[in-house]
PDB file of C-alpha atoms in Angstrom:
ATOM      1  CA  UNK A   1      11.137  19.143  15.413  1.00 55.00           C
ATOM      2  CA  UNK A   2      14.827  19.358  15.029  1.00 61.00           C
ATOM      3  CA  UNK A   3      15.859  17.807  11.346  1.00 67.00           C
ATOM      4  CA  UNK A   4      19.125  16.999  12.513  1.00 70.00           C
ATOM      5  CA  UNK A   5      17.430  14.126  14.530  1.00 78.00           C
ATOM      6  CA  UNK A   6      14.838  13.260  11.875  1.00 81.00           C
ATOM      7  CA  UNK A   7      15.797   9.772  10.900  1.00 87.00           C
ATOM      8  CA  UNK A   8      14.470   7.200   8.260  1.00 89.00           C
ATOM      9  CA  UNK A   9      12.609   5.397  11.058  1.00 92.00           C
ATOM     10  CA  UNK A  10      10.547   8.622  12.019  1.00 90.00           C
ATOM     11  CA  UNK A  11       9.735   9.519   8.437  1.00 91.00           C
ATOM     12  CA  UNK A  12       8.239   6.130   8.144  1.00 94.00           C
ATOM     13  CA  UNK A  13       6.069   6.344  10.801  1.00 95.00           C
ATOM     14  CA  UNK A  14       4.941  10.082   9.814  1.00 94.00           C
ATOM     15  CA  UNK A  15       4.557   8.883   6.018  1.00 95.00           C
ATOM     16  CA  UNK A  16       2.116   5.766   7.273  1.00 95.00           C
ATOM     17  CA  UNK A  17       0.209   8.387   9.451  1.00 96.00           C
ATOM     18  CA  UNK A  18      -0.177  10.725   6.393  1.00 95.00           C
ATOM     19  CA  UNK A  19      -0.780   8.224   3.794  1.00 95.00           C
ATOM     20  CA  UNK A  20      -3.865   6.766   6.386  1.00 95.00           C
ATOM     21  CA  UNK A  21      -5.223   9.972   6.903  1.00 95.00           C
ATOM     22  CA  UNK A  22      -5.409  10.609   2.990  1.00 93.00           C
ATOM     23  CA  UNK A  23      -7.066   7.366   2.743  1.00 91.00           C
ATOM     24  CA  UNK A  24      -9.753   8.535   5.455  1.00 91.00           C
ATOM     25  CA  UNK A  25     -10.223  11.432   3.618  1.00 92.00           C
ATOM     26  CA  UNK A  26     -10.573  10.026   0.149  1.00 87.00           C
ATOM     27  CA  UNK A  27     -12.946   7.470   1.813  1.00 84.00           C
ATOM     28  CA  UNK A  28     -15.430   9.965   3.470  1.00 85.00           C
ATOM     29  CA  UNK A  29     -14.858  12.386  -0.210  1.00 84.00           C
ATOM     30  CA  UNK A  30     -15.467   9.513  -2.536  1.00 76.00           C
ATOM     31  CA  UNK A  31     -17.609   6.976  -0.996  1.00 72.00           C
ATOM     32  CA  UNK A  32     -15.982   3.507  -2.154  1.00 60.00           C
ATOM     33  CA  UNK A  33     -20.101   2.326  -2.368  1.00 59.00           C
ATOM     34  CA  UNK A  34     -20.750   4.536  -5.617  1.00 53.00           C
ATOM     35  CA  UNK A  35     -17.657   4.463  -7.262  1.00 50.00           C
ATOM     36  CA  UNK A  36     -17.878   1.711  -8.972  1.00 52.00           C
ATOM     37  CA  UNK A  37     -20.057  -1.044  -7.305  1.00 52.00           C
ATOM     38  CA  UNK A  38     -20.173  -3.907  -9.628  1.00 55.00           C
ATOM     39  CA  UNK A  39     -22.091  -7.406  -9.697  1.00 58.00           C
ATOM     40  CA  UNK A  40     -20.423 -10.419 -11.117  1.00 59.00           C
ATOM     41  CA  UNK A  41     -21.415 -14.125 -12.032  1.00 59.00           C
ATOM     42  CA  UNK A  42     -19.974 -16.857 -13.221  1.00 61.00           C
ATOM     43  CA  UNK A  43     -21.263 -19.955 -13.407  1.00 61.00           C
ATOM     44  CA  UNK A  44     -19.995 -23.318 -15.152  1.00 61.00           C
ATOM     45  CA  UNK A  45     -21.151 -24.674 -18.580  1.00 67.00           C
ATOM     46  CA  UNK A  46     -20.186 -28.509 -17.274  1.00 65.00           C
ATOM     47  CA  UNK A  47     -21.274 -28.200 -13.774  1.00 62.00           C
ATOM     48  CA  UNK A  48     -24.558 -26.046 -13.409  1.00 63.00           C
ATOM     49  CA  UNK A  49     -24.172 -26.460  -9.610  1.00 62.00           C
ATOM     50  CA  UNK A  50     -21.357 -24.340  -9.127  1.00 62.00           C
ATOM     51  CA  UNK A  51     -21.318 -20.674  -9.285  1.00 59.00           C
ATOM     52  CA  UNK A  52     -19.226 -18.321  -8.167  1.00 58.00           C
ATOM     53  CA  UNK A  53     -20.833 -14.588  -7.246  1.00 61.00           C
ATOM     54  CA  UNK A  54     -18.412 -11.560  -7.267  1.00 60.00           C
ATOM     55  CA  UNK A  55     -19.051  -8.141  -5.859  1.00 61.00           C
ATOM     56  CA  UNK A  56     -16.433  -5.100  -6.148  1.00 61.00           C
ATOM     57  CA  UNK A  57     -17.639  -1.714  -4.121  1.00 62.00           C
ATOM     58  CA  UNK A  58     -14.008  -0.284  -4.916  1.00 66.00           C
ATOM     59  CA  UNK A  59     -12.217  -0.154  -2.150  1.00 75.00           C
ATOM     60  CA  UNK A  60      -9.030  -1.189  -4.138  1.00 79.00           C
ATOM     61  CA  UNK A  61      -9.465   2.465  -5.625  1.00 80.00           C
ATOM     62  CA  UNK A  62      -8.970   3.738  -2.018  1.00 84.00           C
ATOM     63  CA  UNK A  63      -6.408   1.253  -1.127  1.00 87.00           C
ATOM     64  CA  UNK A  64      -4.488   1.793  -4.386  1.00 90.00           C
ATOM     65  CA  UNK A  65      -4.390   5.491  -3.348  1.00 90.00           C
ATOM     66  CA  UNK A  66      -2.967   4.887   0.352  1.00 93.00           C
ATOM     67  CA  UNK A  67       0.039   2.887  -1.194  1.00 95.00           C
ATOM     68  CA  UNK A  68       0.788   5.615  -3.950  1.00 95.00           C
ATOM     69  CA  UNK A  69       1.034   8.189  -1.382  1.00 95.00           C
ATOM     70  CA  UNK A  70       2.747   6.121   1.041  1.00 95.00           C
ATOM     71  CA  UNK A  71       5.364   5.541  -1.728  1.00 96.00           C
ATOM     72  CA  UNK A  72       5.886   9.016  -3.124  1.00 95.00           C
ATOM     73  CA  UNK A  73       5.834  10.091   0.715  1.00 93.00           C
ATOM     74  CA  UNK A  74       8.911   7.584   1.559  1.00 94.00           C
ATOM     75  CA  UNK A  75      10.455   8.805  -1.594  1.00 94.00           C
ATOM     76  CA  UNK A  76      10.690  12.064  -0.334  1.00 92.00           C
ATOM     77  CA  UNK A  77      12.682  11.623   2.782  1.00 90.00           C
ATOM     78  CA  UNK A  78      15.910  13.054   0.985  1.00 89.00           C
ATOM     79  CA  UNK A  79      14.954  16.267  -0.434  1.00 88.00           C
ATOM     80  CA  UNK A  80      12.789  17.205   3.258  1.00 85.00           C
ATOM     81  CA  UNK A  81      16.186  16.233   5.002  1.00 84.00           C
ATOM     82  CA  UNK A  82      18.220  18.665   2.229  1.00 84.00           C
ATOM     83  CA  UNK A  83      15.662  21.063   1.985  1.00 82.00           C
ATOM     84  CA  UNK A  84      15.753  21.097   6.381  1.00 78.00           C
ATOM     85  CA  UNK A  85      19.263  21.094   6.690  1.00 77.00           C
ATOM     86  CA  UNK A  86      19.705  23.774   4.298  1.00 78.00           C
ATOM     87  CA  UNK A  87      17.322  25.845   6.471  1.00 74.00           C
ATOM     88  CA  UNK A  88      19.046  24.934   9.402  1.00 68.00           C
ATOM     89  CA  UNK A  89      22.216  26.473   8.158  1.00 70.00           C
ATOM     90  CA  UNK A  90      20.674  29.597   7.110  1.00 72.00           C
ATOM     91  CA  UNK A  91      18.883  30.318  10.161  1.00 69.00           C
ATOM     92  CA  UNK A  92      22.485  29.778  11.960  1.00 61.00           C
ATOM     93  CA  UNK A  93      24.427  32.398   9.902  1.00 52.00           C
ATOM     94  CA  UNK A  94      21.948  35.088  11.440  1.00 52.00           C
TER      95      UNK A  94
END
């Protein structure tokens, strides 16, 4: 891939593939089930009828992951592009 053509709009779609596959990967590693699989219940002192059940298998962990990478990954469109061009120009002095 040529960096001189490697615009913001390609990085974006490259840093949403990356940042999905990472979350694959930390989904098969970790296994949101038994990280942190939590029962909740809350029920009324004034109304016994009404209670509300809550159940967390932590796939916020997982989720929270895919947007950190996406983020850092977006970040560093700059310093790729420098880092690129600067190659480019040395391999075209040889």
């Amino acid at each position: 891939m040529n960096l001189r053509t490697y615009t913001f709009k390609k990085h974006v779609f490259f840093s949403i593939c990356v940042s999905f596959v990472i979350g694959v990967i930390s989904f098969l590693i970790f296994r949101p089930d038994s990280i942190n699989s939590s029962k909740g219940t809350i029920q009324s002192i004034d109304a016994t009828g009404i209670v509300h059940t809550q159940m967390s298998y932590g796939y916020d962990f997982i989720g929270i992951l895919v947007l950190i990478s996406l983020i850092i990954l977006l970040i560093m469109f700059k310093p790729i592009k420098k880092i690129g061009n600067r190659e480019l120009e040395i391999k075209g002095d040889k």
